[in-house]
Amino acid sequence: MLTRKTNGVANGPRLSKALAASVGGAIDRRTFLKRSGLAAGGIAAASSMSFGMVKKAEAQEGGGEVTLVKSVCTHCSVGCTVMAEVQGGVWVGQEPGWDSPFNLGAHCAKGASVREHAHGERRLKYPVKLVDGKWQRMSWDDAINEIGDKILDIWGSSGPDSVYWLGSAKHSNEQAYLFRKLAAYAGTNNVDHQARICHSTTVAGVANTWGYGAMTNSYNDIHNSRAMFFIGGNPAEAHPVSLQHILKAKEQNNAPLIVCDPRFTRTAAHASEYVRFRPGTDVALIWGILWHVFENGWEDKEFIRQRVWGMDQIRAEVAKWTPEETERVTGVPGSQLKRVARTLANNRPFTIVWCMGGTQHTNGNNNTRAYCILGLALGTIGTQGGGTNIFRGHDNVQGATDLGVLCHTLPGYYGLATGSWKHWSRVWETDYEYVKGRFASQELMEAAGVPVSRWFDLALEAKENIDQNDNLKAMIFWGHAPNSQTRLPDMRRAMSKLDMLVVVDPYPTMTAVMHERKDGVYLLPAATQFETYGSVTASNRSIQWRDKVVEPLFESLPDHTIMYKFAKKLGIADEMFKNIAVENDEPSVEDTLREINRGMWTIGYTGQSPERLRLHMENQHTFDKTTLQARGGPADGDYYGLPWPCWGTAEMGHPGTPVLYDPSKPVAEGGLCFRARFGVERDGDNLLAEGSYPVGSEIQDGYPEFTMAMLQKLGWDSDLTAEEKAAIDAVAGEKTNWKTDLSGGIQRVAIAHGCAPFGNAKARAVVWNFPDPVPAHREPLYTSRRDLVADYPTYEDRRMYRLPILYKSIQDQDFSGDYPIILTSGRLVEYEGGGDETRSNPWLAELQQDMFVEINPINANNLNIKDGQMVWVHGPEGAKVKVKAMVTERVGVDVAFMPFHFGGHWQGEDLRDKYPAGADPYVLGEASNTAQTYGYDSVTNMQETKATLCRIEPA
């Protein structure tokens, strides 16, 4: 358990006692951190499941000189530098990157143990398939041929949409790009990755408010914050190294830290003000704060006049949220919210931070837009120390999202319209008609696929109810754990119905054991990111370059090599890789990044060439630890990692954009305004900025996005080179815009005149094309507050993403009598994601061995449950999990919490014997999401994990 005391005496867990003989005593966290990489030649992995002797890693052939290789941690999105010590081809130790402006020489428990991720004994070592219920070893050639033949058969009988390609936030940018390209050439938009179930509502909500759906500032920029507002985020556990930046602002600036969370987290323990509210009432809470802002005239009126559209409609909605109504819905007293509002108003700029506590709801897009509106009302967006600092969860979930591993878009958020496909066909130098011919129809080519949150419904739903030719027949899990998703019993049923189930991963994941199949399952060993190289995008939009630490171990292969092998088998490799060199079946990472640079004009992934990224990594010490700008040295003036948008070509030398929408500096030096992506007027109102523009702009007002026609109208087209004009003419002549001009000329000329290529508009507080144009509170589908359903009902049932989707028909049923406790979930500091790789790490397994449920003492006493006792947690859809009870006041009365990193048990049954021999994680446990229920965001189909119901009883 997380608690380490019995009767006031600290006790070590079982594993520490097992390791005591080999390391001279039970290891505590400090000792672990020291021995797992912070000293040269750290302790090596336990060699077997018995947790026997551990030994120092040593090179097999006489040792030799120790070299340092610089890489990036493969866990959360902070982007910590790892200095790997390699001797004779063996990774023998590690140090944190002391020069890195992100981690400043720090590591968390997960980061300090990443050497074990690569060298771990519990990895998949060779391809295997399930034959009559037993895992059978096979060669790579046989695996690719068998799987490829089955895919080709399914394509012939059911069409390309009956194969689902599930990508990964663990891929590098280059691998993520190739994965989305592979799905395109495979003729389907049934492709997605983890962002769908962690921050898709952020991307949708934020991008539709002011232009881009990403973190506006950076972890480092929090140094400049005068206050910090956290809601639904727990960085002390989910992004531990980020806490040094947060605490610096708290101590250096005396900045109040406000933490709003239903659970008293380890982050809340640092708070100046902790606000406990009922799960699922984020919009009501924000409107309750804004009620006090508007009531007292604390809003930034001039900022709103110049840069915000629709605030009057927000004001009208907020007026309904009096302190009394806000307390009725959220449980938070009006007096506390007035204090929060006053604190924010008196301490500007303040930063707003949220994570999955805010996103994973049926109205998650409403939550994220409400957070944005709070910042807009108080004028703290587009400023240093302000903005919305959205902490992403995985090391490259930002990059994989940017590269379009999503069912509704192509790389760079280009969408799926004909023009988008033609743009990428030009980039790929593939005939558009060829690409279109890969799909079952143009209609399906331009229709969003099925999100990963609901892939199993594509297998289970009646064929006549789905908007494609046939049900799902094959599922390819590529770097994705199933236990991070809700409704696992339904997923298990779907796995049994498939013709084929494939897992590509360094570790087997819970996919290997949760199905009930006897055959048709393949496990393919991917190399870790330490066994390949390429770029990765941190949460702040900075792109870092990883070097290869060691060659792939066992029989593992880099992900992009496996992609090439499949493409070759499926007959699409020659076209897909025509501009990317391939050697020994491994596509060139550098060529892939240059192709990305050639096409990603929308968000400015065009200036970050391999050479510039390597230069930054080699000269980390030259970058300021707060501004992230290089002070002297070969990258002088650049911002670390060239945070996108890094406009134009690499030769143009744009320094990157450290703070989105900040007009206090020229666009050429990283300044910006809000993006004009919603037109120029609405209902007769001006949507363009009024009297606000970046420093040095020759257009001193708002303006639409740039096109060739606009350059001609301004007389700036004469600034284009002949080559640029030819490239523009080859696209659409005067209709060519800044997003489709492959020469970058339109961007270059606009910036030369001080303008943002994407225009200069107002942020829109009202998103007229969303189900709730003004963010609205809606009760969760499974709510214990039946008295509020009539006032704040959910949506009508509808169709989305090729499938029917339920809302009202679920909420109309009252489950609160039998399931009275609100169930929420979240992260632990020890584990990451589905947890397979971290629970396979002996140093992390040492720290947390039991799956548990937190329950308030009042509930526990009423249910006759004691701390440490085994209990059943029942979900209203019939599933149950058997876990330990942690009796704690971290959760409020009638609220329970479970972490989601565990797997390997199934409703009381231990599935350890179902893993391939030697590949079972050290720690197993029930998956929280077995008991989690139906519920999806109204825009993105983000899953609901933060506000369902449960019943808890002694086991």
Coordinates of C-alpha atoms in Angstrom, one line a residue, residues 254-675:
N254 CA 5.3 33.9 -3.0
A255 CA 2.8 32.6 -5.6
P256 CA -0.4 31.1 -4.2
L257 CA -0.9 27.5 -5.3
I258 CA -4.6 26.7 -5.7
V259 CA -5.5 23.0 -6.1
C260 CA -9.0 22.0 -7.1
D261 CA -9.5 18.3 -6.9
P262 CA -12.0 15.8 -5.5
R263 CA -9.1 14.0 -3.8
F264 CA -6.5 15.4 -1.5
T265 CA -3.5 14.5 -3.6
R266 CA 0.2 14.8 -3.0
T267 CA 0.0 18.0 -5.1
A268 CA -2.7 19.3 -2.9
A269 CA -0.4 18.8 0.1
H270 CA 1.6 21.7 -1.3
A271 CA -1.4 23.9 -1.9
S272 CA -2.0 27.4 -0.4
E273 CA -5.7 26.7 -1.0
Y274 CA -7.2 23.3 -1.5
V275 CA -10.7 23.1 -3.0
R276 CA -12.5 19.8 -2.7
F277 CA -15.4 19.5 -5.2
R278 CA -17.7 16.8 -6.3
P279 CA -16.4 14.8 -9.3
G280 CA -17.8 15.9 -12.6
T281 CA -18.7 19.5 -11.7
D282 CA -15.8 21.4 -13.2
V283 CA -17.8 23.8 -15.3
A284 CA -20.0 24.7 -12.3
L285 CA -16.9 25.3 -10.2
I286 CA -15.3 27.6 -12.8
W287 CA -18.6 29.5 -13.4
G288 CA -18.8 29.9 -9.6
I289 CA -15.4 31.5 -9.5
L290 CA -16.2 33.7 -12.5
W291 CA -19.5 34.8 -10.8
H292 CA -17.3 36.6 -8.2
V293 CA -15.0 37.9 -10.9
F294 CA -17.8 39.6 -12.8
E295 CA -19.7 40.6 -9.7
N296 CA -16.7 42.6 -8.5
G297 CA -15.6 43.9 -11.9
W298 CA -12.2 42.1 -11.7
E299 CA -12.2 40.9 -15.4
D300 CA -9.7 42.4 -17.8
K301 CA -12.1 44.6 -19.8
E302 CA -9.6 45.9 -22.4
F303 CA -8.2 42.4 -23.0
I304 CA -11.7 41.1 -23.6
R305 CA -12.6 44.0 -25.9
Q306 CA -9.5 43.5 -28.1
R307 CA -9.0 39.8 -28.1
V308 CA -12.1 37.8 -27.0
W309 CA -15.4 37.1 -28.8
G310 CA -18.6 35.9 -27.0
M311 CA -17.8 36.9 -23.4
D312 CA -21.2 38.5 -23.0
Q313 CA -22.8 35.1 -23.6
I314 CA -20.5 33.7 -21.0
R315 CA -21.4 36.4 -18.6
A316 CA -25.1 35.6 -19.0
E317 CA -24.5 32.0 -18.2
V318 CA -22.3 32.7 -15.2
A319 CA -24.9 35.0 -13.7
K320 CA -27.0 31.8 -13.1
W321 CA -24.2 30.3 -11.0
T322 CA -24.7 32.2 -7.7
P323 CA -22.8 31.0 -4.7
E324 CA -25.8 29.1 -3.5
E325 CA -26.3 27.2 -6.8
T326 CA -22.6 26.6 -7.2
E327 CA -22.5 25.1 -3.7
R328 CA -25.6 23.0 -4.4
V329 CA -23.9 21.4 -7.4
T330 CA -20.2 21.3 -6.5
G331 CA -20.3 21.2 -2.7
V332 CA -17.9 24.1 -2.4
P333 CA -18.9 27.1 -0.2
G334 CA -19.3 30.4 -2.0
S335 CA -16.9 32.1 0.5
Q336 CA -14.1 29.8 -0.6
L337 CA -14.6 30.5 -4.3
K338 CA -14.7 34.2 -3.6
R339 CA -11.4 33.9 -2.0
V340 CA -10.1 31.9 -5.0
A341 CA -11.4 34.5 -7.4
R342 CA -9.8 37.4 -5.4
T343 CA -6.5 35.5 -5.2
L344 CA -6.4 35.1 -9.0
A345 CA -7.5 38.7 -9.7
N346 CA -4.8 40.0 -7.4
N347 CA -2.0 37.8 -8.6
R348 CA -1.7 38.1 -12.3
P349 CA -0.4 36.6 -14.4
F350 CA -1.4 33.2 -13.2
T351 CA -1.1 29.9 -14.9
I352 CA -4.0 27.3 -15.3
V353 CA -3.0 23.7 -15.2
W354 CA -5.1 20.6 -15.8
C355 CA -4.7 17.0 -16.7
M356 CA -7.0 14.0 -17.1
G357 CA -9.0 14.8 -14.0
G358 CA -10.5 17.5 -16.2
T359 CA -10.6 15.8 -19.5
Q360 CA -12.0 12.3 -18.9
H361 CA -15.6 13.2 -18.7
T362 CA -18.7 13.0 -20.9
N363 CA -18.6 16.8 -21.0
G364 CA -14.8 17.1 -21.0
N365 CA -14.7 19.6 -23.9
N366 CA -16.9 21.8 -21.8
N367 CA -14.4 21.6 -18.9
T368 CA -11.4 22.5 -21.0
R369 CA -13.1 25.4 -22.6
A370 CA -14.3 26.7 -19.2
Y371 CA -10.7 26.6 -18.0
C372 CA -9.6 28.7 -21.0
I373 CA -12.4 31.2 -20.5
L374 CA -11.3 31.7 -16.9
G375 CA -7.9 32.8 -18.3
L376 CA -9.4 34.9 -21.0
A377 CA -11.7 36.8 -18.6
L378 CA -8.8 37.7 -16.4
G379 CA -6.5 38.5 -19.3
T380 CA -3.8 36.0 -18.5
I381 CA -3.5 34.1 -21.8
G382 CA -0.6 35.0 -24.1
T383 CA 1.6 36.3 -21.3
Q384 CA 4.7 35.0 -19.6
G385 CA 3.7 33.4 -16.4
G386 CA 0.2 32.9 -17.6
G387 CA -1.5 30.7 -20.1
T388 CA -2.9 27.2 -19.9
N389 CA -0.1 24.7 -19.1
I390 CA -1.7 21.4 -20.0
F391 CA 0.5 18.7 -18.7
R392 CA 0.5 15.8 -21.2
G393 CA 0.8 12.2 -19.9
H394 CA 3.2 10.2 -22.0
D395 CA 6.7 11.1 -23.3
N396 CA 5.5 11.7 -26.9
V397 CA 1.7 11.9 -26.6
Q398 CA 2.0 15.5 -27.8
G399 CA 4.1 14.5 -30.8
A400 CA 2.0 11.5 -31.7
T401 CA -1.1 13.8 -31.6
D402 CA 0.6 16.4 -33.7
L403 CA 1.6 13.7 -36.3
G404 CA -2.0 12.7 -36.7
V405 CA -2.2 9.3 -35.2
L406 CA -5.9 9.9 -34.8
C407 CA -9.1 8.7 -36.5
H408 CA -10.3 12.1 -37.5
T409 CA -7.3 13.9 -38.9
L410 CA -4.1 13.6 -40.9
P411 CA -0.6 14.8 -39.7
G412 CA -0.6 18.4 -38.5
Y413 CA -4.4 18.5 -37.8
Y414 CA -5.2 18.9 -41.5
G415 CA -8.5 17.0 -41.2
L416 CA -9.8 14.5 -43.7
A417 CA -11.3 16.7 -46.4
T418 CA -10.3 16.3 -50.1
G419 CA -8.0 19.3 -49.9
S420 CA -6.2 17.7 -46.9
W421 CA -5.6 14.4 -48.6
K422 CA -4.4 16.3 -51.7
H423 CA -1.9 18.2 -49.6
W424 CA -0.4 15.1 -48.1
S425 CA -0.4 13.3 -51.4
R426 CA 1.7 16.2 -52.8
V427 CA 4.0 15.9 -49.8
W428 CA 4.3 12.1 -50.3
E429 CA 4.6 12.6 -54.1
T430 CA 1.9 10.0 -54.5
D431 CA -0.9 10.4 -56.9
Y432 CA -4.1 11.4 -55.0
E433 CA -6.1 8.9 -57.0
Y434 CA -3.8 6.1 -55.9
V435 CA -4.4 7.0 -52.2
K436 CA -8.1 7.3 -52.8
G437 CA -8.1 3.9 -54.4
R438 CA -6.7 2.3 -51.2
F439 CA -10.0 3.1 -49.4
A440 CA -13.3 1.4 -49.7
S441 CA -14.8 4.7 -50.9
Q442 CA -14.1 8.4 -51.0
E443 CA -16.9 8.8 -48.4
L444 CA -15.0 6.6 -45.9
M445 CA -11.7 8.2 -46.8
E446 CA -13.1 11.6 -45.7
A447 CA -15.1 10.2 -42.7
A448 CA -13.6 10.0 -39.2
G449 CA -12.8 6.4 -38.1
V450 CA -13.7 4.8 -34.8
P451 CA -11.9 6.2 -31.8
V452 CA -9.8 3.8 -29.7
S453 CA -12.1 4.4 -26.8
R454 CA -14.8 2.5 -28.7
W455 CA -12.9 0.1 -31.0
F456 CA -14.5 -2.9 -29.4
D457 CA -18.0 -1.6 -30.2
L458 CA -16.9 -1.8 -33.8
A459 CA -16.6 -5.6 -33.3
L460 CA -19.7 -6.0 -31.0
E461 CA -22.3 -3.7 -32.6
A462 CA -24.7 -5.2 -35.2
K463 CA -23.4 -4.8 -38.7
E464 CA -26.4 -2.8 -39.8
N465 CA -25.7 -0.2 -37.1
I466 CA -22.2 0.7 -38.2
D467 CA -21.2 3.2 -40.9
Q468 CA -18.7 1.1 -42.7
N469 CA -18.8 -2.1 -44.8
D470 CA -18.3 -4.6 -42.1
N471 CA -17.5 -5.2 -38.4
L472 CA -13.9 -5.2 -37.1
K473 CA -12.1 -8.4 -37.8
A474 CA -8.5 -7.7 -36.7
M475 CA -7.1 -5.5 -33.9
I476 CA -3.4 -4.4 -33.9
F477 CA -2.3 -3.1 -30.5
W478 CA 0.9 -1.2 -31.1
G479 CA 2.4 0.2 -27.9
H480 CA -0.9 0.6 -26.1
A481 CA -2.2 -1.1 -23.0
P482 CA -5.9 -2.2 -22.9
N483 CA -6.3 -1.7 -19.2
S484 CA -6.0 2.0 -19.6
Q485 CA -9.5 1.9 -21.2
T486 CA -12.9 1.6 -19.7
R487 CA -15.5 -1.2 -20.2
L488 CA -13.0 -4.0 -20.1
P489 CA -15.6 -6.8 -20.0
D490 CA -16.9 -5.6 -23.3
M491 CA -13.4 -5.3 -24.7
R492 CA -12.8 -8.9 -23.6
R493 CA -15.9 -10.1 -25.5
A494 CA -14.7 -8.2 -28.6
M495 CA -11.3 -9.8 -28.5
S496 CA -12.9 -13.2 -28.6
K497 CA -14.9 -12.3 -31.7
L498 CA -11.9 -11.1 -33.7
D499 CA -10.3 -13.2 -36.4
M500 CA -6.9 -12.0 -35.2
L501 CA -5.4 -10.0 -32.3
V502 CA -1.8 -8.6 -32.6
V503 CA 0.3 -6.9 -29.9
V504 CA 3.5 -5.1 -30.9
D505 CA 5.3 -3.9 -27.7
P506 CA 8.5 -4.4 -25.7
Y507 CA 6.3 -5.9 -23.0
P508 CA 3.3 -8.2 -23.5
T509 CA 0.7 -5.9 -21.9
M510 CA -2.5 -7.1 -20.4
T511 CA -3.8 -7.8 -23.9
A512 CA -1.8 -11.0 -23.8
V513 CA -3.9 -12.5 -21.0
M514 CA -7.3 -10.8 -20.7
H515 CA -8.8 -12.4 -23.9
E516 CA -10.3 -15.9 -23.7
R517 CA -8.8 -17.1 -27.0
K518 CA -6.9 -20.3 -27.7
D519 CA -5.4 -19.1 -31.0
G520 CA -5.1 -16.1 -33.4
V521 CA -3.0 -14.0 -31.0
Y522 CA 0.5 -12.7 -31.9
L523 CA 3.0 -10.9 -29.7
L524 CA 5.8 -9.1 -31.5
P525 CA 8.7 -7.7 -29.5
A526 CA 9.3 -4.0 -30.4
A527 CA 12.6 -2.4 -29.3
T528 CA 12.4 0.3 -26.6
Q529 CA 13.0 3.9 -27.5
F530 CA 16.5 3.6 -26.0
E531 CA 17.3 1.1 -28.8
T532 CA 16.6 3.5 -31.6
Y533 CA 16.8 7.2 -32.2
G534 CA 14.8 10.2 -33.4
S535 CA 12.8 13.1 -32.1
V536 CA 10.2 13.4 -29.3
T537 CA 8.0 16.4 -28.4
A538 CA 7.7 17.4 -24.7
S539 CA 4.5 18.9 -23.3
N540 CA 5.7 22.5 -23.9
R541 CA 6.0 21.8 -27.7
S542 CA 9.8 21.6 -27.6
I543 CA 11.2 18.8 -29.8
Q544 CA 14.2 16.9 -28.5
W545 CA 16.5 14.5 -30.2
R546 CA 17.2 11.0 -28.7
D547 CA 20.4 9.1 -29.6
K548 CA 20.5 5.4 -29.6
V549 CA 21.8 4.0 -26.3
V550 CA 22.2 0.3 -27.2
E551 CA 21.4 -1.9 -30.1
P552 CA 18.0 -3.7 -29.9
L553 CA 18.2 -6.5 -27.4
F554 CA 17.0 -10.1 -27.8
E555 CA 15.1 -10.4 -31.1
S556 CA 13.3 -7.0 -30.8
L557 CA 13.1 -4.6 -33.7
P558 CA 12.5 -0.9 -33.9
D559 CA 8.9 0.1 -34.5
H560 CA 9.6 1.7 -37.9
T561 CA 11.4 -1.4 -39.0
I562 CA 8.4 -3.5 -38.2
M563 CA 6.2 -1.0 -40.0
Y564 CA 8.3 -1.3 -43.1
K565 CA 8.1 -5.1 -43.0
F566 CA 4.3 -4.9 -42.8
A567 CA 4.2 -2.3 -45.6
K568 CA 6.4 -4.6 -47.8
K569 CA 4.2 -7.6 -47.1
L570 CA 1.1 -5.6 -47.9
G571 CA 2.4 -4.3 -51.2
I572 CA 2.6 -0.6 -50.3
A573 CA 6.2 -0.1 -49.3
D574 CA 7.5 1.2 -52.6
E575 CA 5.0 4.0 -52.7
M576 CA 5.0 4.7 -49.0
F577 CA 8.8 5.0 -48.7
K578 CA 9.7 6.4 -52.2
N579 CA 11.4 9.5 -50.6
I580 CA 12.7 7.7 -47.5
A581 CA 15.8 5.6 -47.7
V582 CA 15.6 2.1 -46.3
E583 CA 18.6 0.0 -45.2
N584 CA 18.2 -3.5 -43.8
D585 CA 14.4 -2.9 -43.6
E586 CA 15.0 0.2 -41.4
P587 CA 13.7 3.5 -42.8
S588 CA 15.9 6.5 -42.4
V589 CA 14.8 8.6 -39.4
E590 CA 16.4 11.7 -40.8
D591 CA 14.6 11.3 -44.1
T592 CA 11.3 10.8 -42.3
L593 CA 11.8 14.0 -40.3
R594 CA 12.5 15.9 -43.4
E595 CA 9.3 14.7 -45.0
I596 CA 7.5 15.8 -41.8
N597 CA 9.2 19.2 -42.2
R598 CA 8.0 19.3 -45.8
G599 CA 4.3 18.9 -44.9
M600 CA 3.5 20.2 -41.4
W601 CA 3.0 23.9 -42.1
T602 CA -0.2 24.2 -40.0
I603 CA 1.5 24.0 -36.7
G604 CA 5.1 24.8 -37.7
Y605 CA 6.9 21.4 -37.6
T606 CA 8.8 22.7 -40.6
G607 CA 11.9 24.5 -39.1
Q608 CA 13.1 21.7 -36.8
S609 CA 15.5 19.9 -39.0
P610 CA 17.5 16.9 -37.6
E611 CA 20.6 19.2 -37.6
R612 CA 19.0 21.9 -35.6
L613 CA 17.6 19.5 -33.1
R614 CA 20.9 17.7 -32.6
L615 CA 22.6 21.1 -32.1
H616 CA 20.2 22.0 -29.3
M617 CA 20.8 18.7 -27.5
E618 CA 24.5 19.1 -27.8
N619 CA 24.4 22.6 -26.3
Q620 CA 21.7 22.3 -23.6
H621 CA 24.0 24.2 -21.2
T622 CA 23.6 27.4 -23.3
F623 CA 19.8 27.7 -22.8
D624 CA 18.3 29.8 -20.0
K625 CA 16.5 27.7 -17.4
T626 CA 13.5 30.1 -17.3
T627 CA 13.1 31.6 -20.8
L628 CA 14.5 28.5 -22.6
Q629 CA 16.4 30.9 -24.9
A630 CA 20.0 30.2 -25.8
R631 CA 22.3 32.9 -24.5
G632 CA 25.3 32.8 -26.8
G633 CA 26.7 29.6 -28.3
P634 CA 25.9 28.0 -31.7
A635 CA 22.1 28.1 -31.1
D636 CA 22.1 31.8 -29.9
G637 CA 18.6 33.2 -29.8
D638 CA 16.8 29.9 -30.4
Y639 CA 14.3 28.6 -27.8
Y640 CA 15.2 25.1 -26.6
G641 CA 13.8 22.4 -28.8
L642 CA 12.4 24.9 -31.2
P643 CA 8.9 24.7 -29.7
W644 CA 6.3 24.7 -32.5
P645 CA 5.3 26.7 -34.4
C646 CA 8.8 27.0 -35.7
W647 CA 7.8 28.8 -38.9
G648 CA 9.1 28.4 -42.4
T649 CA 12.0 26.3 -43.4
A650 CA 15.0 25.4 -41.3
E651 CA 17.1 27.8 -43.4
M652 CA 14.7 30.7 -42.3
G653 CA 16.1 30.2 -38.8
H654 CA 12.9 30.9 -36.8
P655 CA 13.7 30.5 -33.1
G656 CA 10.5 28.6 -32.1
T657 CA 7.6 30.0 -30.1
P658 CA 8.0 29.7 -26.3
V659 CA 4.6 31.3 -25.4
L660 CA 1.7 30.9 -27.7
Y661 CA -0.4 34.0 -28.5
D662 CA 2.1 36.5 -26.9
P663 CA 2.1 39.7 -28.9
S664 CA 4.8 41.3 -26.8
K665 CA 7.5 40.2 -29.3
P666 CA 7.7 40.1 -33.1
V667 CA 6.5 36.9 -34.8
A668 CA 10.0 36.4 -36.2
E669 CA 11.3 36.3 -32.6
G670 CA 8.6 33.9 -31.2
G671 CA 5.7 36.3 -30.8
L672 CA 2.1 35.5 -31.8
C673 CA -1.6 36.4 -31.6
F674 CA -4.7 34.3 -31.6
R675 CA -5.4 32.3 -34.7

